[in-house]
């Protein structure tokens, strides 16, 4: 009997499994309820669970920048938001996989930030709502403080089919155009290690030759670190493309890097390779000269960035690419001091905030977003709470001295307080001016700049008789010794998407460029350098570099024309 | 009688031990490096570490264990590891046993369908839609149910079971044992080596898994240890990068660095497996070989 039943059991299991497989196959063929609802745009979100407290609403927010730790935000900045709006923010990081699955399943969070180049999918799929009505009803401060970027978004970020309708809100707007916060210090250009530079008697240098002489002298005096490791003037790394080999030189000559081209403050291009590549060739030449002098780290092309950082922090690099403790630019040593870049007209237009169709409380979401476009809101997110983090002093907002020290010395301060970690959400740039005369980011006020000076910086400040290092460059600019340059990159947002054939060419150039630059910099003689330059450019020609550059030039020209019509 | 070693035997032995010794060091050194980095002073360690720790600091571990979510996340991770391992072992072994029984209806078809799933995957989005359709999102069971049947493990176990004498089953059935009894009282005890292997694989997979948490669960109460650590590391890295560019913040006395946190996270992640593995090793070596022989 048991054996009989046992056989039936086995057969029964087989039948169940077959039915289960068949059922699974049949289920997969049809549309799910979620998919059907997504097509009609009536999906309700499972992600946005209402709070157990009836007065509090939970808004799910997904942002591209991975700053705060995901989850319900419970630091003091968000507590202030909760008290003001009755809203809890459930924060998550954006991720390609997660966004793709959310789009497919129709369960986007209430507020989502996406890159401007990806906005089409969200709009054409009916996943997000048009914001014109919401902004006009609940976004008065957005209209007041970011009208330019609203127009920009409607006309240049919204896909052609829906042009004129507002879907995405751009953050990081400037209230006062062409007035950017001063920097505490400037980091791109011909750097020197201050203590060794002082030891060498503060030698002046203006040309590349003189700069290399200074570094060679320093390296000769200090060839090894305390633990016996070799010191070199220059060092690079191989996992950021050719960025390490062009940025300091080109930035200090008034150019910024793009896609195998550099551009000046007016948006005029110059290629990185080829006959027209003057500045980049000079940059490679400088490093080659350094190599020929024995002051260029030969391991540069076999190291990753993390290896470079280890060397830099171990004081094995005399002239790092982007500054660090104890390294300074010398005022007047280079014609241009790079201040930063951004779209003055259209904020951080490479990404936009949208409200999804799943949002049960779009009015509340818009109220919150509108707050982020106010001075009060920006102040809260960048500087903290009045009375705790900052206070009014002589009619201006100023950080307390304790807060300044806390921000300098406690690396967990942003996570603990929420100050400064939601910058990608905020509608106003921290570098924009407040009504009281200070910039929104109070770490750039005169008081904070002075109190930020550390022992390491003091030597520099005493020598140049300034209150903080950046002031030396501001003075030099006033005296006409250099030009402090901010790059308005609005035109980049107006460039069309790169077509696939141009992307293919770019891929080939990317694969080849690092090898090419390595051969150039590691050339043993000037003649070898010139020969490698010619050979490499011929190879790039065969890869259609000229066509790639010409496409970029034309796109750039069109973008500059479009920019004129915007202004 | 012990054979006297010739000169070439000695040379071979020395060469052998040398090569194996070097390979052993190469295998062990990364773990050693990670461990000594994690207990070194973060700032000194940034300047490079070779054979010995530089300074001594447990600050990275303290920082990590101070995170609010950690105790609950550890509980979730342990729970999913235990339940997931037991569930997967039972499900895969029972399935493998059933498809090894000659009398099972459609066994070839079902087994081949199972193998097919090893080679063909619908992709992330269809899987997500299935999970969502089954209402497993924001549920603890999303960690368990999708992983219950693993084709590769079923193959291993089935191959192992087929190496057991058929007469064992036959005699048990003659004595009145049913399918379940045979499975539970005969097949499972005899399959200890392969079961231990599968259990170890599953436990490691469950312990290290974080992507399913990131994709399917947004509830804070269901966060696993790995995702908590991953999120914190991402935040710290960004903050450190910001502080490197912002000279003022970069001069803060950093008690931890992203690298020190990464290595501490690595140690926390691999420590349970390293502790458990020596107890499972004898089953592992035997089981994986026996399961692989017939393929």
CSV table of C-alpha atoms in Angstrom, one decimal, chain B:
chain,number,residue,atom,x,y,z
B,1,UNK,CA,60.9,-0.3,4.0
B,2,UNK,CA,61.3,3.4,3.4
B,3,UNK,CA,62.7,4.1,0.0
B,4,UNK,CA,65.9,6.3,0.1
B,5,UNK,CA,65.4,9.5,-1.7
B,6,UNK,CA,67.6,10.2,-4.6
B,7,UNK,CA,69.1,13.5,-5.4
B,8,UNK,CA,66.5,14.3,-8.1
B,9,UNK,CA,63.7,13.5,-5.6
B,10,UNK,CA,65.1,16.1,-3.3
B,11,UNK,CA,65.4,18.6,-6.0
B,12,UNK,CA,61.9,17.9,-7.1
B,13,UNK,CA,60.5,18.2,-3.6
B,14,UNK,CA,62.3,21.5,-3.0
B,15,UNK,CA,61.1,22.9,-6.3
B,16,UNK,CA,57.6,21.6,-5.5
B,17,UNK,CA,57.4,23.2,-2.1
B,18,UNK,CA,58.9,26.4,-3.4
B,19,UNK,CA,56.3,26.8,-6.2
B,20,UNK,CA,53.4,25.8,-3.9
B,21,UNK,CA,54.7,28.1,-1.2
B,22,UNK,CA,54.8,31.0,-3.6
B,23,UNK,CA,51.3,30.3,-4.9
B,24,UNK,CA,50.1,29.9,-1.3
B,25,UNK,CA,51.6,33.3,-0.4
B,26,UNK,CA,50.1,34.9,-3.5
B,27,UNK,CA,46.7,33.5,-2.5
B,28,UNK,CA,46.9,34.5,1.1
B,29,UNK,CA,48.6,37.8,0.7
B,30,UNK,CA,45.5,39.8,-0.6
B,31,UNK,CA,43.5,38.7,2.5
B,32,UNK,CA,46.4,39.6,4.7
B,33,UNK,CA,46.9,42.9,3.0
B,34,UNK,CA,43.2,43.8,3.4
B,35,UNK,CA,43.3,42.8,7.1
B,36,UNK,CA,46.4,44.8,8.0
B,37,UNK,CA,45.2,47.8,6.1
B,38,UNK,CA,41.9,47.7,8.0
B,39,UNK,CA,43.6,47.7,11.3
B,40,UNK,CA,46.2,50.4,10.3
B,41,UNK,CA,45.9,54.1,10.9
B,42,UNK,CA,44.0,55.3,7.9
B,43,UNK,CA,46.2,58.3,7.1
B,44,UNK,CA,49.5,56.4,7.5
B,45,UNK,CA,48.0,53.5,5.4
B,46,UNK,CA,47.3,55.9,2.6
B,47,UNK,CA,51.0,56.3,2.1
B,48,UNK,CA,51.3,52.7,1.3
B,49,UNK,CA,51.4,49.4,3.2
B,50,UNK,CA,53.6,46.4,2.4
B,51,UNK,CA,54.1,43.6,5.0
B,52,UNK,CA,53.1,45.1,8.3
B,53,UNK,CA,50.4,47.4,9.5
B,54,UNK,CA,51.2,51.1,9.9
B,55,UNK,CA,50.0,52.3,13.3
B,56,UNK,CA,47.0,50.7,14.8
B,57,UNK,CA,43.4,51.9,14.6
B,58,UNK,CA,40.0,50.2,14.7
B,59,UNK,CA,38.3,53.5,13.8
B,60,UNK,CA,37.0,52.2,10.5
B,61,UNK,CA,35.2,49.3,12.2
B,62,UNK,CA,33.9,51.6,14.9
B,63,UNK,CA,32.6,54.0,12.2
B,64,UNK,CA,30.9,51.2,10.4
B,65,UNK,CA,29.4,49.6,13.5
B,66,UNK,CA,28.1,53.0,14.6
B,67,UNK,CA,25.8,53.2,11.6
B,68,UNK,CA,22.3,53.0,12.8
B,69,UNK,CA,21.2,50.3,10.5
B,70,UNK,CA,24.0,47.8,11.2
B,71,UNK,CA,22.5,45.6,13.9
B,72,UNK,CA,19.2,45.1,12.1
B,73,UNK,CA,21.0,44.7,8.8
B,74,UNK,CA,23.2,41.9,10.3
B,75,UNK,CA,20.0,40.2,11.5
B,76,UNK,CA,18.5,40.4,8.1
B,77,UNK,CA,21.7,39.1,6.4
B,78,UNK,CA,22.0,36.2,8.9
B,79,UNK,CA,18.3,35.3,8.6
B,80,UNK,CA,18.4,35.3,4.8
B,81,UNK,CA,21.6,33.2,4.8
B,82,UNK,CA,20.2,30.6,7.2
B,83,UNK,CA,16.7,30.4,5.7
B,84,UNK,CA,18.0,30.8,2.1
B,85,UNK,CA,20.6,28.1,2.5
B,86,UNK,CA,18.2,25.6,4.1
B,87,UNK,CA,15.5,26.3,1.6
B,88,UNK,CA,17.8,26.1,-1.4
B,89,UNK,CA,19.4,22.9,-0.2
B,90,UNK,CA,16.1,21.2,0.5
B,91,UNK,CA,14.4,22.4,-2.7
B,92,UNK,CA,17.4,21.6,-5.0
B,93,UNK,CA,18.0,18.2,-3.4
B,94,UNK,CA,14.4,17.2,-3.5
B,95,UNK,CA,14.0,18.3,-7.1
B,96,UNK,CA,17.2,16.5,-8.1
B,97,UNK,CA,16.0,13.3,-6.3
B,98,UNK,CA,12.7,13.4,-8.1
B,99,UNK,CA,14.3,13.8,-11.5
B,100,UNK,CA,16.6,10.9,-10.8
B,101,UNK,CA,13.8,8.5,-10.2
B,102,UNK,CA,13.1,6.5,-13.4
B,103,UNK,CA,9.4,6.2,-12.7
B,104,UNK,CA,9.0,10.0,-12.6
B,105,UNK,CA,6.7,11.3,-15.4
B,106,UNK,CA,8.2,13.7,-17.8
B,107,UNK,CA,11.4,13.7,-15.9
B,108,UNK,CA,13.6,14.3,-19.0
B,109,UNK,CA,11.4,17.2,-20.1
B,110,UNK,CA,11.4,18.8,-16.7
B,111,UNK,CA,15.1,18.3,-16.2
B,112,UNK,CA,16.0,19.7,-19.6
B,113,UNK,CA,13.8,22.7,-19.0
B,114,UNK,CA,15.7,23.2,-15.8
B,115,UNK,CA,19.0,23.0,-17.7
B,116,UNK,CA,17.7,25.4,-20.3
B,117,UNK,CA,17.2,28.0,-17.7
B,118,UNK,CA,21.0,27.9,-17.1
B,119,UNK,CA,21.7,29.1,-20.6
B,120,UNK,CA,18.8,31.4,-21.3
B,121,UNK,CA,18.0,34.3,-19.0
B,122,UNK,CA,15.1,36.6,-19.9
B,123,UNK,CA,17.1,39.6,-18.5
B,124,UNK,CA,16.7,41.9,-15.6
B,125,UNK,CA,13.6,43.7,-16.5
B,126,UNK,CA,11.4,40.6,-17.2
B,127,UNK,CA,12.7,39.0,-14.0
B,128,UNK,CA,11.8,42.2,-12.2
B,129,UNK,CA,8.3,42.2,-13.7
B,130,UNK,CA,7.8,38.6,-12.6
B,131,UNK,CA,9.0,39.4,-9.1
B,132,UNK,CA,6.7,42.4,-8.9
B,133,UNK,CA,3.8,40.4,-10.3
B,134,UNK,CA,4.3,37.8,-7.6
B,135,UNK,CA,4.1,40.6,-5.0
B,136,UNK,CA,7.6,39.7,-3.8
B,137,UNK,CA,8.9,43.3,-3.9
B,138,UNK,CA,9.4,44.9,-0.5
B,139,UNK,CA,9.2,41.5,1.0
B,140,UNK,CA,11.8,39.3,2.8
B,141,UNK,CA,10.8,36.4,0.7
B,142,UNK,CA,12.3,37.9,-2.4
B,143,UNK,CA,15.6,36.9,-0.9
B,144,UNK,CA,14.6,33.3,-0.6
B,145,UNK,CA,12.0,32.2,-3.2
B,146,UNK,CA,13.7,33.2,-6.4
B,147,UNK,CA,16.9,31.4,-5.3
B,148,UNK,CA,15.3,28.1,-4.2
B,149,UNK,CA,15.9,26.2,-7.4
B,150,UNK,CA,19.3,26.6,-9.0
B,151,UNK,CA,19.9,24.6,-12.1
B,152,UNK,CA,23.6,24.1,-11.5
B,153,UNK,CA,23.1,22.8,-8.0
B,154,UNK,CA,20.4,20.5,-9.2
B,155,UNK,CA,22.8,19.0,-11.8
B,156,UNK,CA,25.4,18.5,-9.2
B,157,UNK,CA,23.1,16.8,-6.8
B,158,UNK,CA,21.4,14.7,-9.4
B,159,UNK,CA,24.7,13.5,-10.7
B,160,UNK,CA,25.7,12.6,-7.1
B,161,UNK,CA,22.5,10.8,-6.4
B,162,UNK,CA,22.8,8.7,-9.5
B,163,UNK,CA,26.1,7.5,-8.2
B,164,UNK,CA,24.4,6.0,-5.2
B,165,UNK,CA,23.4,2.3,-5.6
B,166,UNK,CA,19.9,2.0,-6.9
B,167,UNK,CA,19.5,-1.1,-4.8
B,168,UNK,CA,19.4,1.1,-1.7
B,169,UNK,CA,16.2,2.7,-2.9
B,170,UNK,CA,14.7,-0.5,-4.1
B,171,UNK,CA,15.3,-2.3,-0.9
B,172,UNK,CA,13.9,0.6,1.1
B,173,UNK,CA,10.8,0.6,-1.0
B,174,UNK,CA,10.4,-3.1,-0.6
B,175,UNK,CA,10.5,-2.5,3.1
B,176,UNK,CA,7.6,0.0,2.7
B,177,UNK,CA,9.4,3.3,2.5
B,178,UNK,CA,7.7,6.0,0.3
B,179,UNK,CA,9.4,8.6,-1.9
B,180,UNK,CA,9.7,11.1,0.9
B,181,UNK,CA,11.0,8.6,3.4
B,182,UNK,CA,13.7,7.4,0.9
B,183,UNK,CA,14.6,11.0,0.2
B,184,UNK,CA,14.8,12.0,3.9
B,185,UNK,CA,16.2,8.9,5.4
B,186,UNK,CA,18.5,7.5,2.8
B,187,UNK,CA,19.3,9.9,-0.1
B,188,UNK,CA,19.9,13.1,2.0
B,189,UNK,CA,22.1,11.5,4.6
B,190,UNK,CA,24.2,9.8,2.0
B,191,UNK,CA,24.5,13.0,0.0
B,192,UNK,CA,26.2,14.9,2.8
B,193,UNK,CA,29.3,15.9,0.7
B,194,UNK,CA,27.4,17.4,-2.1
B,195,UNK,CA,24.8,18.9,0.2
B,196,UNK,CA,27.6,20.6,2.2
B,197,UNK,CA,29.1,21.9,-1.0
B,198,UNK,CA,25.8,23.4,-2.2
B,199,UNK,CA,25.1,24.8,1.3
B,200,UNK,CA,28.5,26.5,1.3
B,201,UNK,CA,27.9,28.0,-2.2
B,202,UNK,CA,24.4,29.1,-1.3
B,203,UNK,CA,25.5,30.6,2.1
B,204,UNK,CA,28.3,32.6,0.5
B,205,UNK,CA,25.9,33.8,-2.2
B,206,UNK,CA,23.2,34.8,0.2
B,207,UNK,CA,25.6,36.5,2.6
B,208,UNK,CA,27.3,38.5,-0.2
B,209,UNK,CA,24.1,39.3,-2.2
B,210,UNK,CA,23.1,43.0,-2.2
B,211,UNK,CA,21.8,43.7,-5.7
B,212,UNK,CA,18.5,42.0,-5.1
B,213,UNK,CA,18.1,44.1,-2.1
B,214,UNK,CA,18.8,47.3,-4.1
B,215,UNK,CA,16.5,46.3,-6.9
B,216,UNK,CA,13.5,44.7,-5.1
B,217,UNK,CA,13.4,46.2,-1.6
B,218,UNK,CA,13.2,49.8,-0.7
B,219,UNK,CA,12.0,49.3,2.9
B,220,UNK,CA,14.7,50.2,5.4
B,221,UNK,CA,13.7,47.2,7.6
B,222,UNK,CA,14.7,44.8,4.9
B,223,UNK,CA,18.1,46.1,4.2
B,224,UNK,CA,20.9,43.6,4.3
B,225,UNK,CA,24.3,44.3,5.7
B,226,UNK,CA,26.0,44.4,2.3
B,227,UNK,CA,23.7,47.1,1.0
B,228,UNK,CA,24.1,49.2,4.1
B,229,UNK,CA,27.9,49.0,3.8
B,230,UNK,CA,27.7,49.6,0.1
B,231,UNK,CA,25.5,52.7,0.5
B,232,UNK,CA,27.8,54.1,3.2
B,233,UNK,CA,30.9,53.5,1.2
B,234,UNK,CA,29.4,55.3,-1.8
B,235,UNK,CA,28.5,58.2,0.3
B,236,UNK,CA,31.9,58.3,1.9
B,237,UNK,CA,33.7,58.1,-1.4
B,238,UNK,CA,31.7,61.0,-2.7
B,239,UNK,CA,32.4,63.0,0.4
B,240,UNK,CA,36.1,62.2,0.3
B,241,UNK,CA,36.2,63.2,-3.4
B,242,UNK,CA,34.4,66.4,-2.5
B,243,UNK,CA,36.9,67.0,0.3
B,244,UNK,CA,39.8,66.4,-2.0
B,245,UNK,CA,38.7,69.1,-4.3
B,246,UNK,CA,37.6,71.5,-1.6
B,247,UNK,CA,41.0,72.2,-0.1
B,248,UNK,CA,39.6,73.4,3.2
B,249,UNK,CA,37.6,70.3,3.9
B,250,UNK,CA,40.5,68.2,2.6
B,251,UNK,CA,42.6,69.4,5.4
B,252,UNK,CA,40.2,67.9,8.0
B,253,UNK,CA,41.8,65.3,10.2
B,254,UNK,CA,40.5,62.2,8.6
B,255,UNK,CA,40.2,59.3,10.9
B,256,UNK,CA,38.9,57.1,8.1
B,257,UNK,CA,39.4,57.2,4.4
B,258,UNK,CA,37.3,55.5,1.7
B,259,UNK,CA,40.0,52.9,1.3
B,260,UNK,CA,40.1,52.2,5.0
B,261,UNK,CA,36.3,51.8,5.0
B,262,UNK,CA,36.4,49.6,1.9
B,263,UNK,CA,38.9,47.2,3.5
B,264,UNK,CA,37.0,47.1,6.8
B,265,UNK,CA,33.8,46.3,4.8
B,266,UNK,CA,35.7,43.6,3.0
B,267,UNK,CA,36.9,42.0,6.2
B,268,UNK,CA,33.4,42.2,7.8
B,269,UNK,CA,32.0,40.6,4.6
B,270,UNK,CA,34.4,37.7,4.3
B,271,UNK,CA,35.0,37.0,8.0
B,272,UNK,CA,31.9,34.8,8.5
B,273,UNK,CA,32.7,32.7,5.5
B,274,UNK,CA,36.3,32.3,6.6
B,275,UNK,CA,35.1,31.2,10.0
B,276,UNK,CA,32.6,28.7,8.6
B,277,UNK,CA,34.7,27.2,5.7
B,278,UNK,CA,37.2,25.2,7.7
B,279,UNK,CA,34.3,23.2,9.2
B,280,UNK,CA,32.8,22.5,5.7
B,281,UNK,CA,36.0,22.0,3.9
B,282,UNK,CA,36.2,18.2,4.1
B,283,UNK,CA,32.7,17.9,2.6
B,284,UNK,CA,33.5,20.5,0.0
B,285,UNK,CA,36.5,18.9,-1.6
B,286,UNK,CA,34.9,15.5,-1.6
B,287,UNK,CA,31.5,16.7,-2.8
B,288,UNK,CA,32.6,18.9,-5.6
B,289,UNK,CA,34.7,16.2,-7.1
B,290,UNK,CA,32.1,13.5,-6.9
B,291,UNK,CA,29.5,15.8,-8.3
B,292,UNK,CA,31.7,16.8,-11.2
B,293,UNK,CA,32.9,13.3,-12.2
B,294,UNK,CA,30.0,12.3,-14.4
B,295,UNK,CA,28.9,15.8,-15.3
